[in-house]
Every structure is written in C-alpha cells, then in structure tokens.
Amino acid sequence: MSYKDIITIESGKRSGKLCIRGMRITVYDVLSYLASGMTYEEILNDFPYLTKEDILACLSCAADRERQTLLVN
C-alpha cells in the first residue's frame, strides 16, 4: 500500500496539513512523537485508532518529501 492511500489533505481540516486517513492527527504530529523518542508501540497505545501502517505511511511521506526537496545555495 502506498502512503498516498493513507495520507490525506483537506483544506478545512488542520489548515490543509497532511493528515492520516482524514482524521485530525497530522503527519507532523506522528513524526514529532517519533523524533521525541516515542516508540511505535507507545504511539499506538496513546492513539489506538492509529495503525503501524499509518506510522510507516508518515515516514514514507516524509522521505518522499525530503527526496523532492531542492536546495538552492
């Protein structure tokens, strides 16, 4: 499954930020939890409506966006 099947954008939800399956939790939220040191299991326990696939979709989306980033010096 592609992250594009999980990550959604709705202009009226969370100011058009990338969200997970139309919910109000953003890709940024999940990436921030991971960056702070939370494990997959801790995130899934705190947010039981999320799945491991949702977390992997966030990581895949971030990797794809990073790959597309153009640096200008």
N, CA, C and O atoms as a GROMACS GRO file, in nm:
protein
  292
    1MET      N    1   0.084  -0.118   0.000
    1MET     CA    2   0.000   0.000   0.000
    1MET      C    3   0.089   0.125   0.000
    1MET      O    4   0.188   0.131   0.073
    2SER      N    5   0.053   0.221  -0.080
    2SER     CA    6   0.126   0.347  -0.089
    2SER      C    7   0.081   0.441   0.022
    2SER      O    8  -0.034   0.438   0.065
    3TYR      N    9   0.173   0.525   0.069
    3TYR     CA   10   0.134   0.623   0.170
    3TYR      C   11   0.024   0.714   0.117
    3TYR      O   12  -0.053   0.770   0.195
    4LYS      N   13   0.016   0.729  -0.014
    4LYS     CA   14  -0.086   0.815  -0.074
    4LYS      C   15  -0.227   0.760  -0.053
    4LYS      O   16  -0.325   0.833  -0.070
    5ASP      N   17  -0.238   0.632  -0.015
    5ASP     CA   18  -0.367   0.574   0.018
    5ASP      C   19  -0.406   0.604   0.164
    5ASP      O   20  -0.522   0.583   0.202
    6ILE      N   21  -0.313   0.652   0.244
    6ILE     CA   22  -0.337   0.676   0.386
    6ILE      C   23  -0.332   0.825   0.420
    6ILE      O   24  -0.414   0.873   0.499
    7ILE      N   25  -0.240   0.898   0.361
    7ILE     CA   26  -0.222   1.039   0.392
    7ILE      C   27  -0.318   1.122   0.308
    7ILE      O   28  -0.326   1.107   0.186
    8THR      N   29  -0.393   1.211   0.376
    8THR     CA   30  -0.494   1.291   0.310
    8THR      C   31  -0.470   1.440   0.336
    8THR      O   32  -0.402   1.478   0.432
    9ILE      N   33  -0.526   1.522   0.249
    9ILE     CA   34  -0.522   1.666   0.266
    9ILE      C   35  -0.663   1.719   0.243
    9ILE      O   36  -0.725   1.693   0.139
   10GLU      N   37  -0.714   1.794   0.342
   10GLU     CA   38  -0.844   1.858   0.329
   10GLU      C   39  -0.827   2.003   0.371
   10GLU      O   40  -0.776   2.032   0.479
   11SER      N   41  -0.867   2.094   0.285
   11SER     CA   42  -0.841   2.236   0.310
   11SER      C   43  -0.901   2.284   0.443
   11SER      O   44  -0.842   2.372   0.506
   12GLY      N   45  -1.013   2.231   0.485
   12GLY     CA   46  -1.077   2.277   0.607
   12GLY      C   47  -1.035   2.202   0.733
   12GLY      O   48  -1.087   2.231   0.841
   13LYS      N   49  -0.945   2.110   0.720
   13LYS     CA   50  -0.903   2.029   0.835
   13LYS      C   51  -0.757   2.056   0.864
   13LYS      O   52  -0.671   2.039   0.778
   14ARG      N   53  -0.728   2.097   0.987
   14ARG     CA   54  -0.592   2.125   1.034
   14ARG      C   55  -0.517   2.216   0.936
   14ARG      O   56  -0.398   2.198   0.909
   15SER      N   57  -0.589   2.313   0.885
   15SER     CA   58  -0.532   2.414   0.794
   15SER      C   59  -0.470   2.354   0.669
   15SER      O   60  -0.373   2.408   0.615
   16GLY      N   61  -0.524   2.243   0.622
   16GLY     CA   62  -0.475   2.181   0.500
   16GLY      C   63  -0.346   2.103   0.515
   16GLY      O   64  -0.280   2.071   0.416
   17LYS      N   65  -0.310   2.071   0.640
   17LYS     CA   66  -0.189   1.992   0.663
   17LYS      C   67  -0.214   1.846   0.627
   17LYS      O   68  -0.329   1.800   0.620
   18LEU      N   69  -0.106   1.773   0.605
   18LEU     CA   70  -0.114   1.630   0.574
   18LEU      C   71  -0.166   1.556   0.697
   18LEU      O   72  -0.106   1.564   0.805
   19CYS      N   73  -0.277   1.485   0.681
   19CYS     CA   74  -0.340   1.411   0.790
   19CYS      C   75  -0.344   1.262   0.760
   19CYS      O   76  -0.319   1.219   0.647
   20ILE      N   77  -0.375   1.186   0.862
   20ILE     CA   78  -0.383   1.040   0.847
   20ILE      C   79  -0.529   1.000   0.831
   20ILE      O   80  -0.611   1.025   0.919
   21ARG      N   81  -0.558   0.937   0.720
   21ARG     CA   82  -0.691   0.882   0.688
   21ARG      C   83  -0.806   0.977   0.720
   21ARG      O   84  -0.910   0.935   0.769
   22GLY      N   85  -0.786   1.105   0.693
   22GLY     CA   86  -0.893   1.202   0.712
   22GLY      C   87  -0.917   1.240   0.858
   22GLY      O   88  -1.008   1.317   0.888
   23MET      N   89  -0.837   1.186   0.948
   23MET     CA   90  -0.851   1.220   1.090
   23MET      C   91  -0.781   1.353   1.115
   23MET      O   92  -0.723   1.413   1.025
   24ARG      N   93  -0.786   1.398   1.239
   24ARG     CA   94  -0.727   1.527   1.274
   24ARG      C   95  -0.583   1.516   1.322
   24ARG      O   96  -0.524   1.615   1.365
   25ILE      N   97  -0.525   1.398   1.317
   25ILE     CA   98  -0.384   1.382   1.354
   25ILE      C   99  -0.299   1.395   1.228
   25ILE      O  100  -0.326   1.333   1.125
   26THR      N  101  -0.196   1.478   1.238
   26THR     CA  102  -0.117   1.509   1.119
   26THR      C  103   0.010   1.422   1.111
   26THR      O  104   0.052   1.360   1.208
   27VAL      N  105   0.066   1.421   0.992
   27VAL     CA  106   0.194   1.355   0.971
   27VAL      C  107   0.298   1.419   1.063
   27VAL      O  108   0.381   1.350   1.122
   28TYR      N  109   0.293   1.550   1.074
   28TYR     CA  110   0.386   1.622   1.161
   28TYR      C  111   0.374   1.574   1.306
   28TYR      O  112   0.475   1.555   1.374
   29ASP      N  113   0.251   1.554   1.353
   29ASP     CA  114   0.231   1.505   1.490
   29ASP      C  115   0.305   1.374   1.511
   29ASP      O  116   0.380   1.358   1.608
   30VAL      N  117   0.284   1.280   1.421
   30VAL     CA  118   0.345   1.147   1.435
   30VAL      C  119   0.497   1.156   1.426
   30VAL      O  120   0.568   1.093   1.504
   31LEU      N  121   0.547   1.234   1.330
   31LEU     CA  122   0.692   1.249   1.318
   31LEU      C  123   0.752   1.314   1.442
   31LEU      O  124   0.862   1.279   1.484
   32SER      N  125   0.680   1.408   1.501
   32SER     CA  126   0.727   1.472   1.624
   32SER      C  127   0.734   1.373   1.739
   32SER      O  128   0.829   1.375   1.817
   33TYR      N  129   0.635   1.286   1.749
   33TYR     CA  130   0.637   1.184   1.855
   33TYR      C  131   0.757   1.092   1.837
   33TYR      O  132   0.826   1.060   1.933
   34LEU      N  133   0.780   1.050   1.714
   34LEU     CA  134   0.895   0.963   1.687
   34LEU      C  135   1.026   1.035   1.717
   34LEU      O  136   1.118   0.977   1.776
   35ALA      N  137   1.036   1.161   1.677
   35ALA     CA  138   1.158   1.239   1.699
   35ALA      C  139   1.185   1.261   1.847
   35ALA      O  140   1.300   1.274   1.889
   36SER      N  141   1.079   1.264   1.928
   36SER     CA  142   1.097   1.284   2.072
   36SER      C  143   1.138   1.156   2.143
   36SER      O  144   1.168   1.156   2.262
   37GLY      N  145   1.138   1.045   2.067
   37GLY     CA  146   1.184   0.919   2.125
   37GLY      C  147   1.074   0.818   2.152
   37GLY      O  148   1.102   0.708   2.202
   38MET      N  149   0.950   0.852   2.120
   38MET     CA  150   0.842   0.755   2.140
   38MET      C  151   0.860   0.639   2.043
   38MET      O  152   0.903   0.657   1.929
   39THR      N  153   0.827   0.520   2.091
   39THR     CA  154   0.831   0.402   2.005
   39THR      C  155   0.699   0.387   1.932
   39THR      O  156   0.600   0.451   1.967
   40TYR      N  157   0.698   0.303   1.830
   40TYR     CA  158   0.573   0.273   1.761
   40TYR      C  159   0.469   0.228   1.862
   40TYR      O  160   0.354   0.274   1.859
   41GLU      N  161   0.509   0.139   1.952
   41GLU     CA  162   0.415   0.083   2.048
   41GLU      C  163   0.356   0.190   2.139
   41GLU      O  164   0.237   0.187   2.170
   42GLU      N  165   0.439   0.285   2.182
   42GLU     CA  166   0.390   0.393   2.268
   42GLU      C  167   0.289   0.480   2.193
   42GLU      O  168   0.186   0.518   2.248
   43ILE      N  169   0.319   0.511   2.068
   43ILE     CA  170   0.225   0.591   1.988
   43ILE      C  171   0.095   0.516   1.969
   43ILE      O  172  -0.013   0.574   1.985
   44LEU      N  173   0.103   0.388   1.936
   44LEU     CA  174  -0.018   0.309   1.914
   44LEU      C  175  -0.099   0.293   2.043
   44LEU      O  176  -0.221   0.286   2.038
   45ASN      N  177  -0.032   0.287   2.156
   45ASN     CA  178  -0.104   0.279   2.284
   45ASN      C  179  -0.174   0.411   2.316
   45ASN      O  180  -0.287   0.412   2.366
   46ASP      N  181  -0.107   0.523   2.288
   46ASP     CA  182  -0.166   0.655   2.315
   46ASP      C  183  -0.276   0.691   2.216
   46ASP      O  184  -0.368   0.765   2.250
   47PHE      N  185  -0.266   0.639   2.094
   47PHE     CA  186  -0.363   0.669   1.989
   47PHE      C  187  -0.410   0.537   1.927
   47PHE      O  188  -0.364   0.499   1.819
   48PRO      N  189  -0.502   0.467   1.994
   48PRO     CA  190  -0.542   0.332   1.949
   48PRO      C  191  -0.610   0.328   1.812
   48PRO      O  192  -0.625   0.220   1.755
   49TYR      N  193  -0.651   0.442   1.761
   49TYR     CA  194  -0.714   0.444   1.628
   49TYR      C  195  -0.610   0.447   1.517
   49TYR      O  196  -0.645   0.434   1.400
   50LEU      N  197  -0.482   0.464   1.553
   50LEU     CA  198  -0.375   0.457   1.454
   50LEU      C  199  -0.327   0.314   1.438
   50LEU      O  200  -0.345   0.230   1.527
   51THR      N  201  -0.266   0.286   1.325
   51THR     CA  202  -0.209   0.155   1.298
   51THR      C  203  -0.060   0.170   1.269
   51THR      O  204  -0.012   0.281   1.243
   52LYS      N  205   0.011   0.060   1.272
   52LYS     CA  206   0.152   0.062   1.236
   52LYS      C  207   0.169   0.111   1.092
   52LYS      O  208   0.265   0.181   1.061
   53GLU      N  209   0.076   0.074   1.006
   53GLU     CA  210   0.080   0.118   0.867
   53GLU      C  211   0.067   0.269   0.856
   53GLU      O  212   0.128   0.331   0.768
   54ASP      N  213  -0.011   0.330   0.946
   54ASP     CA  214  -0.023   0.477   0.947
   54ASP      C  215   0.112   0.541   0.978
   54ASP      O  216   0.152   0.638   0.914
   55ILE      N  217   0.182   0.486   1.077
   55ILE     CA  218   0.312   0.540   1.115
   55ILE      C  219   0.412   0.523   1.001
   55ILE      O  220   0.487   0.616   0.969
   56LEU      N  221   0.412   0.407   0.939
   56LEU     CA  222   0.501   0.383   0.825
   56LEU      C  223   0.467   0.475   0.708
   56LEU      O  224   0.557   0.519   0.636
   57ALA      N  225   0.339   0.505   0.689
   57ALA     CA  226   0.298   0.597   0.583
   57ALA      C  227   0.352   0.737   0.610
   57ALA      O  228   0.394   0.806   0.518
   58CYS      N  229   0.352   0.779   0.737
   58CYS     CA  230   0.408   0.910   0.772
   58CYS      C  231   0.556   0.915   0.740
   58CYS      O  232   0.605   1.013   0.684
   59LEU      N  233   0.628   0.809   0.775
   59LEU     CA  234   0.771   0.804   0.746
   59LEU      C  235   0.798   0.803   0.596
   59LEU      O  236   0.889   0.870   0.548
   60SER      N  237   0.718   0.727   0.523
   60SER     CA  238   0.735   0.719   0.378
   60SER      C  239   0.704   0.853   0.313
   60SER      O  240   0.774   0.895   0.221
   61CYS      N  241   0.601   0.920   0.359
   61CYS     CA  242   0.565   1.051   0.308
   61CYS      C  243   0.677   1.151   0.333
   61CYS      O  244   0.713   1.228   0.244
   62ALA      N  245   0.732   1.151   0.454
   62ALA     CA  246   0.841   1.242   0.488
   62ALA      C  247   0.964   1.213   0.402
   62ALA      O  248   1.031   1.306   0.356
   63ALA      N  249   0.994   1.087   0.380
   63ALA     CA  250   1.108   1.050   0.297
   63ALA      C  251   1.088   1.098   0.154
   63ALA      O  252   1.181   1.148   0.090
   64ASP      N  253   0.966   1.083   0.104
   64ASP     CA  254   0.936   1.126  -0.033
   64ASP      C  255   0.947   1.278  -0.046
   64ASP      O  256   1.001   1.329  -0.144
   65ARG      N  257   0.897   1.350   0.053
   65ARG     CA  258   0.906   1.496   0.050
   65ARG      C  259   1.051   1.541   0.058
   65ARG      O  260   1.090   1.637  -0.008
   66GLU      N  261   1.131   1.473   0.139
   66GLU     CA  262   1.272   1.508   0.151
   66GLU      C  263   1.346   1.482   0.020
   66GLU      O  264   1.431   1.562  -0.020
   67ARG      N  265   1.313   1.373  -0.045
   67ARG     CA  266   1.375   1.340  -0.172
   67ARG      C  267   1.344   1.447  -0.276
   67ARG      O  268   1.427   1.475  -0.363
   68GLN      N  269   1.226   1.507  -0.267
   68GLN     CA  270   1.184   1.607  -0.364
   68GLN      C  271   1.233   1.747  -0.332
   68GLN      O  272   1.219   1.838  -0.413
   69THR      N  273   1.291   1.765  -0.214
   69THR     CA  274   1.337   1.898  -0.172
   69THR      C  275   1.457   1.941  -0.256
   69THR      O  276   1.553   1.866  -0.274
   70LEU      N  277   1.450   2.060  -0.307
   70LEU     CA  278   1.558   2.117  -0.387
   70LEU      C  279   1.629   2.222  -0.304
   70LEU      O  280   1.568   2.317  -0.258
   71LEU      N  281   1.758   2.204  -0.286
   71LEU     CA  282   1.837   2.301  -0.211
   71LEU      C  283   1.895   2.403  -0.307
   71LEU      O  284   1.952   2.367  -0.410
   72VAL      N  285   1.881   2.529  -0.274
   72VAL     CA  286   1.935   2.636  -0.355
   72VAL      C  287   2.036   2.712  -0.272
   72VAL      O  288   2.003   2.764  -0.165
   73ASN      N  289   2.158   2.720  -0.321
   73ASN     CA  290   2.264   2.792  -0.249
   73ASN      C  291   2.287   2.928  -0.310
   73ASN      O  292   2.372   3.003  -0.263
   0.00000   0.00000   0.00000
